[in-house]
Coordinates of C-alpha atoms in Angstrom, one line a residue:
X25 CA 0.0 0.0 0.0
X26 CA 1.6 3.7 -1.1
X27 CA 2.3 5.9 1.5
X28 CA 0.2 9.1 2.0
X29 CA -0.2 12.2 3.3
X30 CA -3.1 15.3 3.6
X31 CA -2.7 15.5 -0.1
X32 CA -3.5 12.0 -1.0
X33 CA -0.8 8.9 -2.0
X34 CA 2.8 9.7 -1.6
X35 CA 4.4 8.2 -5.0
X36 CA 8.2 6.7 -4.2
X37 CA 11.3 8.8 -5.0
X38 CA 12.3 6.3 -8.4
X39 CA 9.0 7.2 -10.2
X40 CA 9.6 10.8 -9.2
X41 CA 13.4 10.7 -10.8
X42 CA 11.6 8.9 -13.8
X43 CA 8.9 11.5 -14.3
X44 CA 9.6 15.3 -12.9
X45 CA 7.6 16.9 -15.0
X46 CA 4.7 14.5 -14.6
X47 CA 5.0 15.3 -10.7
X48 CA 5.8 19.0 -11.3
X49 CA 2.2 19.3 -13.0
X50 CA 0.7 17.6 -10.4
X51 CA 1.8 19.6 -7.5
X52 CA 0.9 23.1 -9.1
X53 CA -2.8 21.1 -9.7
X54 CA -3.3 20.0 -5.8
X55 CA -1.3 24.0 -5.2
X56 CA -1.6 26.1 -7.6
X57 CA 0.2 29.4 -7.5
X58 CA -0.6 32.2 -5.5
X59 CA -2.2 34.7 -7.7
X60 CA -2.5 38.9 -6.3
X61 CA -6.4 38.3 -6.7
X62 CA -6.0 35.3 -4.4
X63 CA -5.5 37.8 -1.7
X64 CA -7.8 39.9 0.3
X65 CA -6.6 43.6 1.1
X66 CA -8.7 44.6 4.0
X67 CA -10.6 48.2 4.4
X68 CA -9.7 49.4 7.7
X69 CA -12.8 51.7 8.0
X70 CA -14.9 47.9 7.8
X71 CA -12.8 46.0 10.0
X72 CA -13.2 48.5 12.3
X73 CA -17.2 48.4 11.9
X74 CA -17.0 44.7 12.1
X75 CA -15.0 44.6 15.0
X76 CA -17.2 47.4 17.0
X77 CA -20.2 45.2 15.9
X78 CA -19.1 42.2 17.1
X79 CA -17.5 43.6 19.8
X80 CA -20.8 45.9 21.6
X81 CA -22.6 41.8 21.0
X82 CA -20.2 40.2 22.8
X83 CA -20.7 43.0 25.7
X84 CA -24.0 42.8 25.5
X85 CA -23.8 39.1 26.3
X86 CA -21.9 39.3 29.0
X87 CA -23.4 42.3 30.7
X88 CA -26.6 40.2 30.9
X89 CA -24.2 37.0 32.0
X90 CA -22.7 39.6 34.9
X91 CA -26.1 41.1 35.9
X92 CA -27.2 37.7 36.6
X93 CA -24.2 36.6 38.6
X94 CA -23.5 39.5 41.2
X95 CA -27.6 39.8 41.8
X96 CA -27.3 36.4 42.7
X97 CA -27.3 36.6 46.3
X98 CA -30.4 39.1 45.6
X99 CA -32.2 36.5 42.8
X100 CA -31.9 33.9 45.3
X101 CA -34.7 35.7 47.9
X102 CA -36.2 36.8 45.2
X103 CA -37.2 33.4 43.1
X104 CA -36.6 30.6 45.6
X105 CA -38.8 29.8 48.8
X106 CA -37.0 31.7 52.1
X107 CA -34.8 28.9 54.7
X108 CA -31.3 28.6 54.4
X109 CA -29.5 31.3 52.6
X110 CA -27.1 28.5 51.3
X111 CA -29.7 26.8 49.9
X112 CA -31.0 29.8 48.2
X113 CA -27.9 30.9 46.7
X114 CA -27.2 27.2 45.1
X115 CA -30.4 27.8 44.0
X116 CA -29.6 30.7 42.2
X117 CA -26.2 29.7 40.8
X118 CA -28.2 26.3 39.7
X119 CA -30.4 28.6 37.1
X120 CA -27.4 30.4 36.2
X121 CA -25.7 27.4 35.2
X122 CA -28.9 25.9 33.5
X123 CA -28.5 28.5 30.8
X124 CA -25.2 26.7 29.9
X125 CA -26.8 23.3 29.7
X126 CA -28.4 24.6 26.5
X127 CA -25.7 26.5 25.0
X128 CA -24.4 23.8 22.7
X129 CA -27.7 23.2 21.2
X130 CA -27.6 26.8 20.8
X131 CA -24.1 26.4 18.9
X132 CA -25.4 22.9 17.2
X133 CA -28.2 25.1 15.5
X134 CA -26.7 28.4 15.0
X135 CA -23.2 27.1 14.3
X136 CA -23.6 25.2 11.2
X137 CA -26.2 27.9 10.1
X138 CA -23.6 30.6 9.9
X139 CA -21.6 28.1 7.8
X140 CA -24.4 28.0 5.3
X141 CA -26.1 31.1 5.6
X142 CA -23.8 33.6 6.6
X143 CA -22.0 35.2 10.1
X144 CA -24.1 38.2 9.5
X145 CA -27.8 36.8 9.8
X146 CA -27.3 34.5 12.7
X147 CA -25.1 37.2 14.8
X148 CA -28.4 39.4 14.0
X149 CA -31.1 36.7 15.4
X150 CA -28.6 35.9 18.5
X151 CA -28.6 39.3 19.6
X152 CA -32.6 39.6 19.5
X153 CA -32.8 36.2 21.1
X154 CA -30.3 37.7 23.5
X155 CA -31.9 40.9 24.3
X156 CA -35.7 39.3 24.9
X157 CA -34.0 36.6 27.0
X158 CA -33.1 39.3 29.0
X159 CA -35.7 41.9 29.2
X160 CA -38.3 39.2 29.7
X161 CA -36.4 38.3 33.5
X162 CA -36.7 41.9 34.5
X163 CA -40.8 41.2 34.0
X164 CA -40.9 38.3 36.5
X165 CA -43.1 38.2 39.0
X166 CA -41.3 36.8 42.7
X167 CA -41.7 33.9 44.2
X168 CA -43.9 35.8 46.8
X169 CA -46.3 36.7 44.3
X170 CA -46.5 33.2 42.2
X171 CA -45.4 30.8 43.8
X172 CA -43.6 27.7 41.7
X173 CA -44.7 29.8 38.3
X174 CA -41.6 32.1 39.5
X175 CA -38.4 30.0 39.3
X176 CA -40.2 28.0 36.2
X177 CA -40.0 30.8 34.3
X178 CA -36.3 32.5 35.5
X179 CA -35.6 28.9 34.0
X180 CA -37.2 29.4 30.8
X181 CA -35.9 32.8 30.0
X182 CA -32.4 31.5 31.3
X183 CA -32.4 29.1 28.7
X184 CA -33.4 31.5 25.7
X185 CA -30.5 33.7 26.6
X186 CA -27.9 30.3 26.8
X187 CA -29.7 29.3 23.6
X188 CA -28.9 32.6 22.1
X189 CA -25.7 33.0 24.1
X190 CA -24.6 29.5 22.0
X191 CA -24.2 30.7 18.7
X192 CA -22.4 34.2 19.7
X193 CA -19.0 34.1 20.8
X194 CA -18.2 31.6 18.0
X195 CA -20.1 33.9 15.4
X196 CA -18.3 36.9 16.6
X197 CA -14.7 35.6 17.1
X198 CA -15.2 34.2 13.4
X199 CA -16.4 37.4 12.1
X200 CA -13.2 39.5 13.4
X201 CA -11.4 36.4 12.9
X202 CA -12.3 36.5 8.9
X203 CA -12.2 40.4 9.1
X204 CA -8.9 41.3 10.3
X205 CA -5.5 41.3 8.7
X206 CA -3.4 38.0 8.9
X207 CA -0.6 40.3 10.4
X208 CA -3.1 41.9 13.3
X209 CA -5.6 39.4 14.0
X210 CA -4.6 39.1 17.9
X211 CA -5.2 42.9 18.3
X212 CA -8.6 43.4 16.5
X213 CA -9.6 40.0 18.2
X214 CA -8.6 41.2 21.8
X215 CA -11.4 43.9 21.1
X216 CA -14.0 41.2 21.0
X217 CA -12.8 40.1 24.8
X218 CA -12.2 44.3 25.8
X219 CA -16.3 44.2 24.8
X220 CA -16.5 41.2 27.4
X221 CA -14.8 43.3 30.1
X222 CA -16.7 46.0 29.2
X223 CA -19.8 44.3 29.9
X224 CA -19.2 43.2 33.5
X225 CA -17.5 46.7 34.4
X226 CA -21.0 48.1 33.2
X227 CA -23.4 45.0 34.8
X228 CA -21.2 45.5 38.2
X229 CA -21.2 49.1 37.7
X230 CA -24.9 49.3 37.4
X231 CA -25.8 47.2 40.1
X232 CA -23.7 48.7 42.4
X233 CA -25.0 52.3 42.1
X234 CA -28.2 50.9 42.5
X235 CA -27.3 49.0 45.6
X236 CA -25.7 51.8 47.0
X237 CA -28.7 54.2 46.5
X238 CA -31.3 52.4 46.9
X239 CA -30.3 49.9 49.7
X240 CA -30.2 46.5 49.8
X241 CA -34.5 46.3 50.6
X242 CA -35.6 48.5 48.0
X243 CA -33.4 46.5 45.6
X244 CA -34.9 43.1 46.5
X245 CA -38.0 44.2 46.4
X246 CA -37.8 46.0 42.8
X247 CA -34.6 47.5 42.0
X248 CA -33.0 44.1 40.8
X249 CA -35.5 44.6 38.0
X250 CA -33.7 47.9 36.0
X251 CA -30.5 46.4 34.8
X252 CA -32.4 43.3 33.2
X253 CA -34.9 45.7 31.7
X254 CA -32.0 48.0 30.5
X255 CA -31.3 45.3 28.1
X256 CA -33.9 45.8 25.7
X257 CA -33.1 48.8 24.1
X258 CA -29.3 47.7 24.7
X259 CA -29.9 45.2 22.5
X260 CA -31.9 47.2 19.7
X261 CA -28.9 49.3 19.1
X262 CA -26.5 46.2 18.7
X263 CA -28.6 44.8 15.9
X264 CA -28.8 48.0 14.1
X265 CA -25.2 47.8 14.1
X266 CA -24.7 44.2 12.9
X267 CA -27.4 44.5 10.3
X268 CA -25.6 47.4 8.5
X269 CA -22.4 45.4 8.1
X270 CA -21.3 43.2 4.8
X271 CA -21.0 39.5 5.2
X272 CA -16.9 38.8 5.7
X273 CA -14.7 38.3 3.1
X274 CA -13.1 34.8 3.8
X275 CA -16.9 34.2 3.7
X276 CA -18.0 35.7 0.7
X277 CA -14.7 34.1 -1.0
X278 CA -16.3 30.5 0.1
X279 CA -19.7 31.5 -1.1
X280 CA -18.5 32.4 -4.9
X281 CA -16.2 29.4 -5.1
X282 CA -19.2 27.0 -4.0
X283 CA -21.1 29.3 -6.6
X284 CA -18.7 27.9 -9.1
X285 CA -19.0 23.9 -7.8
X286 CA -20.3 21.5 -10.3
X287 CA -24.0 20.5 -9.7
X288 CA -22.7 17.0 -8.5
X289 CA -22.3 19.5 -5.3
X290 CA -26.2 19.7 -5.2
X291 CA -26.6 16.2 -3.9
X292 CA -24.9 17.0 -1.1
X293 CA -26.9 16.9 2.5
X294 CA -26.8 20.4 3.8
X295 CA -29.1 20.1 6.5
X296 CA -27.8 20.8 10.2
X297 CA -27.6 17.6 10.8
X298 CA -25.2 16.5 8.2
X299 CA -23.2 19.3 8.8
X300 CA -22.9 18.3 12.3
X301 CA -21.9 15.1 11.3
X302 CA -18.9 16.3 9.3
X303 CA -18.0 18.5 11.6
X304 CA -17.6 15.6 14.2
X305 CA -16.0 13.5 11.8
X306 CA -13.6 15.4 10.4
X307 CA -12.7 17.9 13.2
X308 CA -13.2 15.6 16.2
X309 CA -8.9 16.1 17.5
X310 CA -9.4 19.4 17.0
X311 CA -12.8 19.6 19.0
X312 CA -11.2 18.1 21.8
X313 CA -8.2 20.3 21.7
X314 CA -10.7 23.7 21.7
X315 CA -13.0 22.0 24.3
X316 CA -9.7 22.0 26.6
X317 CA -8.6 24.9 26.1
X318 CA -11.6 26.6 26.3
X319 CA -12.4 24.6 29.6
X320 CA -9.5 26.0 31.6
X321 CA -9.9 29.5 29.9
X322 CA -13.8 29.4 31.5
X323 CA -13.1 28.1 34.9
X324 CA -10.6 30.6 35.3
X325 CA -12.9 33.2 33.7
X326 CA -16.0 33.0 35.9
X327 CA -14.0 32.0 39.2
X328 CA -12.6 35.5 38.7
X329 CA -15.2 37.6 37.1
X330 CA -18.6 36.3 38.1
X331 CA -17.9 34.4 41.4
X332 CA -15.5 36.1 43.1
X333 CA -18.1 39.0 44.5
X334 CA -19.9 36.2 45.8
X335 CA -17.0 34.9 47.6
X336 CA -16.2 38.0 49.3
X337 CA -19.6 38.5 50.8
X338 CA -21.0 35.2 51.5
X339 CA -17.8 33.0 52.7
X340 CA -15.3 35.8 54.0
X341 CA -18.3 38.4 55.0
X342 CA -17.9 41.7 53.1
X343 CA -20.3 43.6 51.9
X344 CA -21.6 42.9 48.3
X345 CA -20.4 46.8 47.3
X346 CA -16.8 46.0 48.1
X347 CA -16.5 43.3 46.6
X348 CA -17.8 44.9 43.1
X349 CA -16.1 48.2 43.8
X350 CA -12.6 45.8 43.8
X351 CA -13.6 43.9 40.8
X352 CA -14.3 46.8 38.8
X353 CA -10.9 48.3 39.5
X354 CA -9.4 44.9 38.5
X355 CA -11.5 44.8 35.4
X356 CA -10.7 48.8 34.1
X357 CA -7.5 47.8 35.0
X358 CA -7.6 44.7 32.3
X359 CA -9.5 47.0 29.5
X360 CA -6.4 49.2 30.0
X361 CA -3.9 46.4 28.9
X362 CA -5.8 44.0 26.8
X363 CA -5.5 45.1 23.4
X364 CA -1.6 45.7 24.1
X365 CA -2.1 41.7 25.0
X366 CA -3.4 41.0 21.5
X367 CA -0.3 43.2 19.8
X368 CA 1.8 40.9 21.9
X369 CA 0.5 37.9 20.4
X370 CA 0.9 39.3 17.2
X371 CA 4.3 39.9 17.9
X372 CA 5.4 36.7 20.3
X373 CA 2.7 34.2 19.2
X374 CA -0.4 33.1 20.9
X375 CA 1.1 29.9 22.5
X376 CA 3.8 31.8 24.0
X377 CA 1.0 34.1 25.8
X378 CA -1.7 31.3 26.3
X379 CA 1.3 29.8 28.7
X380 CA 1.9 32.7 30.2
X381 CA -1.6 32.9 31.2
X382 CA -1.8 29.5 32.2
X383 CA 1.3 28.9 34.5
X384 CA -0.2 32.5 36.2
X385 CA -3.0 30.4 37.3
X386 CA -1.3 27.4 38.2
X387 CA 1.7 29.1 40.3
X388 CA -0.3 31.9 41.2
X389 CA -3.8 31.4 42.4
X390 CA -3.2 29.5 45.9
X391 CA -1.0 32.9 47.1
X392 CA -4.2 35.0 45.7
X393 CA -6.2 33.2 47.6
X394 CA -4.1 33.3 50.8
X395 CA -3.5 36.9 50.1
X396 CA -7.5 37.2 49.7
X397 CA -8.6 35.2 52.9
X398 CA -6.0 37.3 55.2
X399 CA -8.6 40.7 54.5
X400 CA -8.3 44.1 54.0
X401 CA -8.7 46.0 51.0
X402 CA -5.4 46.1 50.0
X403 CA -4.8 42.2 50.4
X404 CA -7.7 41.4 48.7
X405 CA -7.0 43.9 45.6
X406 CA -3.1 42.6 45.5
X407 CA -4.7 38.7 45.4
X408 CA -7.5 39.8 42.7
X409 CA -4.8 41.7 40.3
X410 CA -2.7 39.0 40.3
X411 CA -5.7 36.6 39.1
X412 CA -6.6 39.4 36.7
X413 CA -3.0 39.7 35.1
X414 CA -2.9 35.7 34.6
X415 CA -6.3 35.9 33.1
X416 CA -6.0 39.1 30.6
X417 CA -3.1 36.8 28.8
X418 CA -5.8 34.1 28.0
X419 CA -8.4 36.9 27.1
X420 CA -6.4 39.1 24.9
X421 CA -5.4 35.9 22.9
X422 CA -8.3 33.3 23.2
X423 CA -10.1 35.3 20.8
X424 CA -8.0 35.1 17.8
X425 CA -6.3 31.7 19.1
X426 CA -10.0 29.9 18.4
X427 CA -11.1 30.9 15.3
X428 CA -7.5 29.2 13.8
X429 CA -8.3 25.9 15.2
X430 CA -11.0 25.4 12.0
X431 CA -11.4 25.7 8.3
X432 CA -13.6 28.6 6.9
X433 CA -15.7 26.1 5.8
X434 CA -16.8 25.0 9.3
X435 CA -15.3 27.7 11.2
X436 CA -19.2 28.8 12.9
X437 CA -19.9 25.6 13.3
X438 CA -16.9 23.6 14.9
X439 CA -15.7 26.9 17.2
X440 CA -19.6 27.5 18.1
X441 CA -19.8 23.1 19.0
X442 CA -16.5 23.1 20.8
X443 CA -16.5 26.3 22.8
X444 CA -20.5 25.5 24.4
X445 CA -19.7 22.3 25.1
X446 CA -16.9 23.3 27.1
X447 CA -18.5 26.4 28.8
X448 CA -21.8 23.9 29.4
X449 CA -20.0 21.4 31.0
X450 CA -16.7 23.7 32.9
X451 CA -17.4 27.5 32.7
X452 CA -21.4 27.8 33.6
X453 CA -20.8 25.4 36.8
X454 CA -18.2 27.2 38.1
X455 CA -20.0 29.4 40.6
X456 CA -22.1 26.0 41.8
X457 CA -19.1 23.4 41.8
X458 CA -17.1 25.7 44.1
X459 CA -19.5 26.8 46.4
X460 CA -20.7 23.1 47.0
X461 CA -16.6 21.9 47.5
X462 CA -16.8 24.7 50.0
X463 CA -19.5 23.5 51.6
X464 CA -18.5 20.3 51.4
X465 CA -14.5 20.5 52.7
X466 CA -15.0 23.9 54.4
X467 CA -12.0 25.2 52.7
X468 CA -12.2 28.9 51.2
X469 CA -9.4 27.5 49.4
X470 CA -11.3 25.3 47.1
X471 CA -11.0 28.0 44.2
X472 CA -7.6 28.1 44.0
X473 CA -7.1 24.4 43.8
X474 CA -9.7 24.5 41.0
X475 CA -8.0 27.1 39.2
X476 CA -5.2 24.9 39.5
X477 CA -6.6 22.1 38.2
X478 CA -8.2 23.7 35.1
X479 CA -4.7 25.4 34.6
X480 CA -2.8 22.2 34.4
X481 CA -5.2 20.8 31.7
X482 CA -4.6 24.5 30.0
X483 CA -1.1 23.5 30.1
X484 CA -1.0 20.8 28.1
X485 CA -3.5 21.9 25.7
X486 CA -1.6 24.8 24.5
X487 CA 1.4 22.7 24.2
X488 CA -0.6 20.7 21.9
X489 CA -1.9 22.9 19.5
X490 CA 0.2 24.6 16.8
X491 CA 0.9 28.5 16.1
X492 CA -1.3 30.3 14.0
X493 CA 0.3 33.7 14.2
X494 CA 0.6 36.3 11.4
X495 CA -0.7 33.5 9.1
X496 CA -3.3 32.8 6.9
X497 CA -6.4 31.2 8.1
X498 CA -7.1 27.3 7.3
X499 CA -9.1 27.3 4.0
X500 CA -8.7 31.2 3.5
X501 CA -6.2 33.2 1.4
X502 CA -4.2 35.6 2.9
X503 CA -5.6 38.8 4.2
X504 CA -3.0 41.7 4.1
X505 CA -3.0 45.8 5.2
X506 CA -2.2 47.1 1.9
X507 CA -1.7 46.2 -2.1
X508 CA 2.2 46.5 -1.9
X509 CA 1.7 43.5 1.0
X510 CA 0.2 41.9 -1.3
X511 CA 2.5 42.0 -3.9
X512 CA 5.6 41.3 -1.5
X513 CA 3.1 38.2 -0.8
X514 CA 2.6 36.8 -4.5
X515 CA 6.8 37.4 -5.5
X516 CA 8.3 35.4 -2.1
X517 CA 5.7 32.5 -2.8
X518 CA 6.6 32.7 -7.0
X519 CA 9.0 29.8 -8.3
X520 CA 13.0 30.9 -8.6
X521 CA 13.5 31.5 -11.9
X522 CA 15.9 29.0 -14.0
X523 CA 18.3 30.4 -16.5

């Protein structure tokens, strides 16, 4: 049996001595030569649009994630029958985490759409799924008031917003992804994770004006109710800002050369289901490698930026205002240094910054913790900063790391299957798996040793996958600043001439 490779059969060296310009012919049809309209010259003034697009979505999303998770405490006496306040509050973090449960159907449905139909169309219905998801909670009626009907329906709406919440961040880190410049697609893409800083500084900042004036009562009995509603017209202006963009151009390039397919290409199934099943056939090492990456990335993410609040003022006593007036310092402080992250990236590579984030975590989390327990502002601001330092290296690099893993052709889908079925199972259960160890060991430590753990498996992911760095994405042709790029491109790739 001949030996092969990606390409097909490997033919042996004799037949190759026999036949050169047999073989030659063959390897310019299986790569043909790099052509200047092969390559995409980007507009800046649309990459820009496409990233502030994507980018206000993603913020979006995660200012209705962070409202949820620093009213928990408040949600909990609000939706759940009164006894023990522990009891409440894994009642609380349970619903939060149900939303997560149904996030890879979310990216199982949406996914392979944006394949098919386009990143545009399905970012647009996401973002009105989104934004009713969210608006409808602040309508609720409390437990008080309806009994059972209450929690049944924080349920419901929980999982339209995870449903919605599954085809976005794979939709939007493809779109900048597919937008940006092969040479700067770590900096446009850390603007996609600066819009999901953005929308915790503005859920935390929100609810902690409001706790502040009008008092812990006044918000339980009505207050929690504004930031939720807050999210309706939030979400009107995002979808007049998606709708007015073009569809990308790695996309557009896919659509004209299936445009040119033979009809044989008509018989193929192109239903969501068979697209899922070539996504799982052909991409399954891959999948695996995202869903571990993206695992550690998520456990780190919400110990730090949904939980911790909680774990300031239910297990070490402070009030809920400090601990969001210390995690929005930590968070500006992150939006200050992110995009310089993505530049880095750029510049170093993503693995080398991915590790860096990583090994933070794993070296660095039990002395946060210490430093944390031991009080006092100061303390507790030194141990979160040096969480938030580990975790702005994963964040200004995950978002342009991702996207790489996949070919345009399944780009949506795979990223959107492989990063919910990671934050489903790892990043939505954060909040509930450490407060039950707590309760269960009566360590305050238990976070740390989870960070830890998650870290470790970070580890070894990024030392598995390979560096996609100033290059062009799988499936795409290059994307480049300017035509003189371009140019420089097409003459190093052309054949030495032979005199």
């Amino acid at each position: 049996m001949p030996a092969t490779d990606s390409d097909g059969p490997v033919a042996d060296p004799e037949a190759q001595r026999r036949h050169p310009l047999l073989f030659k012919a063959v390897t310019r049809r299986r790569q043909p030569r790099l052509r200047r309209t092969d390559i995409t010259v980007t507009d800046e003034a649309a990459v820009k649009r496409a990233v502030k697009a994507a980018s206000l979505g993603n913020a979006m999303e995660w200012f209705d994630f962070g409202i949820y998770a620093y009213l928990a405490v408040t949600l909990g006496h609000v939706f759940f029958p009164s006894g023990n306040d522990t009891v409440q509050l894994l009642s609380s973090f349970a619903t939060f985490a149900v939303a997560f449960l149904v996030r890879p159907l979310g990216g199982m449905v949406f996914g392979p759409m944006g394949d098919r139909l386009g990143r545009k169309k399905v970012l647009a219905l996401t973002m009105i799924l989104m934004a009713v998801g969210t608006f409808a909670i602040g309508l609720i009626p409390s437990y008080a008031s309806i009994g059972f009907w209450a929690p049944v329906l924080l349920i419901l709406f929980r999982m339209l917003q995870g449903f919605s919440t599954g085809g976005e961040y794979g939709g939007a880190s493809t779109f900048i992804a597919e937008y940006a410049p092969d040479r700067r697609r770590g900096y446009f893409g850390s603007f996609l994770e600066f819009g999901t800083l953005a929308g915790y500084v503005a859920a935390a900042g929100l609810v902690t004006a409001l706790t502040t004036w009008l008092g812990s009562d006044t918000m339980e009995a009505w207050g929690w109710r504004v930031p939720f509603l807050v999210a309706g017209p939030l979400g009107l202006v995002g979808l007049y800002l998606r709708l007015r963009l073009d569809e990308t151009p790695a996309f557009q390039k896919l659509e004209s050369d299936s445009a040119r397919a033979s009809d044989a290409a008509d018989a193929v199934e192109t239903s969501t289901k068979g697209d899922l099943a070539k996504i799982f056939r052909q991409q399954w090492p891959t999948l695996i490698l995202c869903i571990a990456l993206v695992g550690a990335y998520n456990i780190t993410d919400y110990m730090l930026l949904s939980y911790m609040p909680t774990y300031l003022s239910d297990e070490l006593g402070y009030s809920e205002t400090h601990g969001l007036l210390i995690l929005l310092l930590v968070m500006v402080l992150l939006m200050l240094v992110i995009t310089q992250v993505g530049r880095l990236s750029d510049r170093f590579g993503r693995k080398p910054l991915l590790m860096a984030g990583m090994l933070g975590f794993f070296f660095l989390s039990l002395p946060a913790f210490l430093l944390i327990g031991q009080g006092g502002i100061p303390a507790i601001t030194a141990g979160v900063v040096m969480l938030g330092l580990s975790l702005v290296c994963l964040l200004g690099t995950m978002s342009a790391a991702l996207p790489a893993l996949f070919p345009t052709d399944v780009r949506y889908g795979s990223l959107s299957v492989g990063y919910n079925l990671s934050a489903s199972l790892f990043g939505g259960t954060t909040p509930l798996v450490i407060t039950a160890l707590i309760g269960a060991t009566g360590s305050n430590l238990m976070p740390a040793y989870y960070a830890m753990g998650a870290a470790l498996v970070g580890v070894i992911a990024v030392a598995c996958m390979k560096e996609t760095a100033r290059q062009p994405l799988e499936g795409s042709p290059p994307s480049v600043e300017t035509p003189e790029e371009a140019a420089e491109i097409v003459m190093a790739r052309a054949p030495e001439p032979r005199f």
